XYZ file of C-alpha atoms in Angstrom:
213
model
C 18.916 7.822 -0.015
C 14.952 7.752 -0.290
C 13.314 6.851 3.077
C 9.789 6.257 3.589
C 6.671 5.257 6.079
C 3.887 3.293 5.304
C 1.109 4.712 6.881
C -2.362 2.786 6.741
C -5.781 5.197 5.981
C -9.402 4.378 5.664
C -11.237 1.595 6.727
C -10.332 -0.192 3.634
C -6.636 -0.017 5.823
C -4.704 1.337 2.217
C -1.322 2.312 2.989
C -0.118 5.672 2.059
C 3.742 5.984 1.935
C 5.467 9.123 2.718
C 8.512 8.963 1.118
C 11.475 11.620 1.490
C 15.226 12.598 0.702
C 17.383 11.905 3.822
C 19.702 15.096 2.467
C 16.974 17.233 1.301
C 13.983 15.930 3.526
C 11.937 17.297 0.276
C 8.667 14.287 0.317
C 6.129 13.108 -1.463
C 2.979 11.466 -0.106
C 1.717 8.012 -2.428
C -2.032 7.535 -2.423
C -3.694 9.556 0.032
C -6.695 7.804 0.103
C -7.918 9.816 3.269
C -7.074 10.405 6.880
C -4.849 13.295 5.892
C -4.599 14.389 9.420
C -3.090 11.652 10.299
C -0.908 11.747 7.542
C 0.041 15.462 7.911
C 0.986 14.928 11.761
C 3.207 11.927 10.930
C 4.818 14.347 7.832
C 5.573 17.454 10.768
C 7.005 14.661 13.367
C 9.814 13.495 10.933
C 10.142 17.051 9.739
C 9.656 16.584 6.244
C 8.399 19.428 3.479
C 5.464 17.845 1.649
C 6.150 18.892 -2.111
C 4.077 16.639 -4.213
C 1.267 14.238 -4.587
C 1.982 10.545 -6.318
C -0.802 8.390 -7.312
C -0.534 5.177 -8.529
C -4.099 4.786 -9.588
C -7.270 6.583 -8.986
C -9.694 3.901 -6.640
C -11.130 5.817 -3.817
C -9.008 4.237 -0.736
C -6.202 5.427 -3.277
C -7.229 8.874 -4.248
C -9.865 10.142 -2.246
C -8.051 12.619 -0.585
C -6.135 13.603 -3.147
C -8.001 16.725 -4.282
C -8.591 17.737 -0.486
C -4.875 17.703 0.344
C -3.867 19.383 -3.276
C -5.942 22.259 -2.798
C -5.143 22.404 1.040
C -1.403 22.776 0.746
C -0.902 24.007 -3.258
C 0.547 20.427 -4.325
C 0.967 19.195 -7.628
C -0.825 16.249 -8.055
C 1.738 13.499 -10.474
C 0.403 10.890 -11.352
C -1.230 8.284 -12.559
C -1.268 7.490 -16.178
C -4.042 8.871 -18.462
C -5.949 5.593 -18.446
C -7.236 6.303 -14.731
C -9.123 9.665 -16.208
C -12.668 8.040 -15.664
C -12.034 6.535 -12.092
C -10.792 9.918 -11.078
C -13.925 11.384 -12.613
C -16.197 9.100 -11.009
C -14.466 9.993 -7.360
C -17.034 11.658 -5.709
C -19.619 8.432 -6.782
C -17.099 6.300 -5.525
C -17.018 8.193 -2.077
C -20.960 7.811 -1.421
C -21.217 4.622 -3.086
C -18.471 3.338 -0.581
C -18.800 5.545 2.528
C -15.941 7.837 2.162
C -16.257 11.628 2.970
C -16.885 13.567 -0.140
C -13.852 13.080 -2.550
C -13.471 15.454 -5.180
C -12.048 14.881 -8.696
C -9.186 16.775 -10.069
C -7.083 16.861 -12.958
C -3.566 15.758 -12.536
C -0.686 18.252 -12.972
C 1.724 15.741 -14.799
C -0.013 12.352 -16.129
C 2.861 9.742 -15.726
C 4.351 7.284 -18.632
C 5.856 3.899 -18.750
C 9.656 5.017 -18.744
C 9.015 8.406 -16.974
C 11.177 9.414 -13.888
C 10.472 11.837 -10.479
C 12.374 13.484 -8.570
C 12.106 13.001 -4.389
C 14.683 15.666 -3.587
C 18.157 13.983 -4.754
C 16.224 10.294 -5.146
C 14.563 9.638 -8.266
C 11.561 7.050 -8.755
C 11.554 5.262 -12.030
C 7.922 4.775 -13.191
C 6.484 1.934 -14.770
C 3.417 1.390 -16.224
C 1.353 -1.688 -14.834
C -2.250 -2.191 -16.245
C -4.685 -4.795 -15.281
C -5.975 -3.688 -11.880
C -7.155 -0.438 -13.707
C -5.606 0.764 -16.709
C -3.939 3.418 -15.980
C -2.179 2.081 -12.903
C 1.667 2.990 -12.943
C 4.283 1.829 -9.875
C 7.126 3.931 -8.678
C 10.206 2.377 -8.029
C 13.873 3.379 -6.112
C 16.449 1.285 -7.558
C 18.730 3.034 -5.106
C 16.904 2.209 -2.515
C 15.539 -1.378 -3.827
C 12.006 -0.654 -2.780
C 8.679 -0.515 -4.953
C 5.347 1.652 -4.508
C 3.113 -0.832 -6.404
C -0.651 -0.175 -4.926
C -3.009 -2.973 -5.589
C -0.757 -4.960 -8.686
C 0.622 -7.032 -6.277
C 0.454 -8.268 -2.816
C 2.167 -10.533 -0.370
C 0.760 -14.356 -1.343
C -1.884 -12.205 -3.715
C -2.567 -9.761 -6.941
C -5.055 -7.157 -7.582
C -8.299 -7.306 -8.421
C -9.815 -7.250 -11.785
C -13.222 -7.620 -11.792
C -13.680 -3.393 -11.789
C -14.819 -1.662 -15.136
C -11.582 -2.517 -17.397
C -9.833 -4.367 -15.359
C -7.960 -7.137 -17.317
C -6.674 -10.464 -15.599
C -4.305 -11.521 -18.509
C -2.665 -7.967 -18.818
C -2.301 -7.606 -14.915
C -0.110 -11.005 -14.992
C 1.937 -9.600 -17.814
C 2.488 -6.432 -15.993
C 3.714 -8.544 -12.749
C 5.962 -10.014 -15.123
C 7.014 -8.304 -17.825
C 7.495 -5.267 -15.044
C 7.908 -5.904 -11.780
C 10.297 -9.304 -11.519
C 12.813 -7.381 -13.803
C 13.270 -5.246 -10.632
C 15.237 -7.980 -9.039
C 14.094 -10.824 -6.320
C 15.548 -8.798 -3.513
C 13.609 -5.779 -4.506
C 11.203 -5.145 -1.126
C 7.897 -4.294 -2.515
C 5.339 -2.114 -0.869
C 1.564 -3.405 -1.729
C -1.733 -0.831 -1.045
C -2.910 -3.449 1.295
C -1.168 -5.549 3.706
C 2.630 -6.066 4.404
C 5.379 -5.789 2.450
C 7.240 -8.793 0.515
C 10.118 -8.946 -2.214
C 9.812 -9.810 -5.511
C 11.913 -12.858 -5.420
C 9.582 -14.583 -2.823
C 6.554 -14.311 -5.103
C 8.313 -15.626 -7.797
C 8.975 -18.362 -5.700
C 5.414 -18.468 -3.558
C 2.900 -16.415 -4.734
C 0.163 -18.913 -6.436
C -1.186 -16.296 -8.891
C 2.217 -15.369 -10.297
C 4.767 -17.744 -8.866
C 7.565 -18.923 -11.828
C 6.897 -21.990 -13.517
C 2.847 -21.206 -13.877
């Protein structure tokens, strides 16, 4: 069964998610946006063997450690879909424009799909992509474990963002639900900011996305 901990990094308070196989402890780290110390010392404690990077998109709280960490410990970096390519590019202006320590930019080893899959040890995320917030935003999700990765898509009572370069309001609310409320309502969702929610109580709440809008 996949396990994980939600670990929150840089002053913009993103959480990163370590996620790992209970049988295998094989893991994965989503969006190390920085603070990888922190995030390393919290991977040793449970015991885990760090084996990949996942991204869901490429905004610096997101990805700025990404190419750090890669390079660090040999990772492959998976993640996100093609669309990000000019956010990741423009990393290291995002890191001075914002006040991050100097982020590199990278090139990802796999670029991920709508439809695609990864492997977590024996768990496997199914990965869906989710435009709107930037365009090539994708979401992993454990239908074993009914949970969600969805970085800034969706929050609890909230949605992303989409007044960055291509950011599209319309096309985020499609991807919400066209993409995420197939899921199921009592899938728990874990946003980039904030705490976590299900599905089925934005549906029912959420004033951006809730049914009957």
């Amino acid at each position: 069964m996949l396990q994980y901990l939600t670990i929150p990094v840089t002053p913009f308070q993103q959480n990163c998610s370590l996620v790992w196989c209970d049988e295998t402890k094989d893991a994965a780290v989503i969006d190390p946006g920085g603070d990888l110390e922190v995030v390393l010392a919290e991977a040793q404690r449970l015991g885990l063997k760090l084996s990949q990077i996942l991204l869901t998109h490429a905004h610096i709280d997101h990805a700025g450690g990404t190419a750090t960490l890669a390079e660090r410990l040999q990772l492959p970096i998976v993640g996100p879909h093609r669309g990000d390519q000019f956010w990741i590019d423009g990393l290291p202006q995002q890191s001075v424009m914002f006040g991050f320590p100097p982020a590199g930019h990278f090139t990802p080893t796999r670029w991920l799909a709508d439809g695609d899959t990864v492997q977590v040890g024996r768990s496997t995320l199914n990965v869906r992509h989710c435009p709107g917030h930037t365009p090539g935003h994708v979401v992993f999700h454990s239908p074993e474990a009914k949970r969600a990765f969805v970085g800034d898509v969706l929050f609890a009572g909230s949605i992303g963002r989409t007044d960055f370069p291509q950011g599209d309001h319309e096309q985020l609310i499609r991807s919400i639900r066209e993409r995420l409320w197939p899921m199921g309502d009592d899938t728990v969702f874990i946003p980039g900011h904030g705490p976590e929610s299900t599905f089925g109580r934005e549906r029912r709440s959420n004033p951006f996305v809730r049914d009957g809008l």
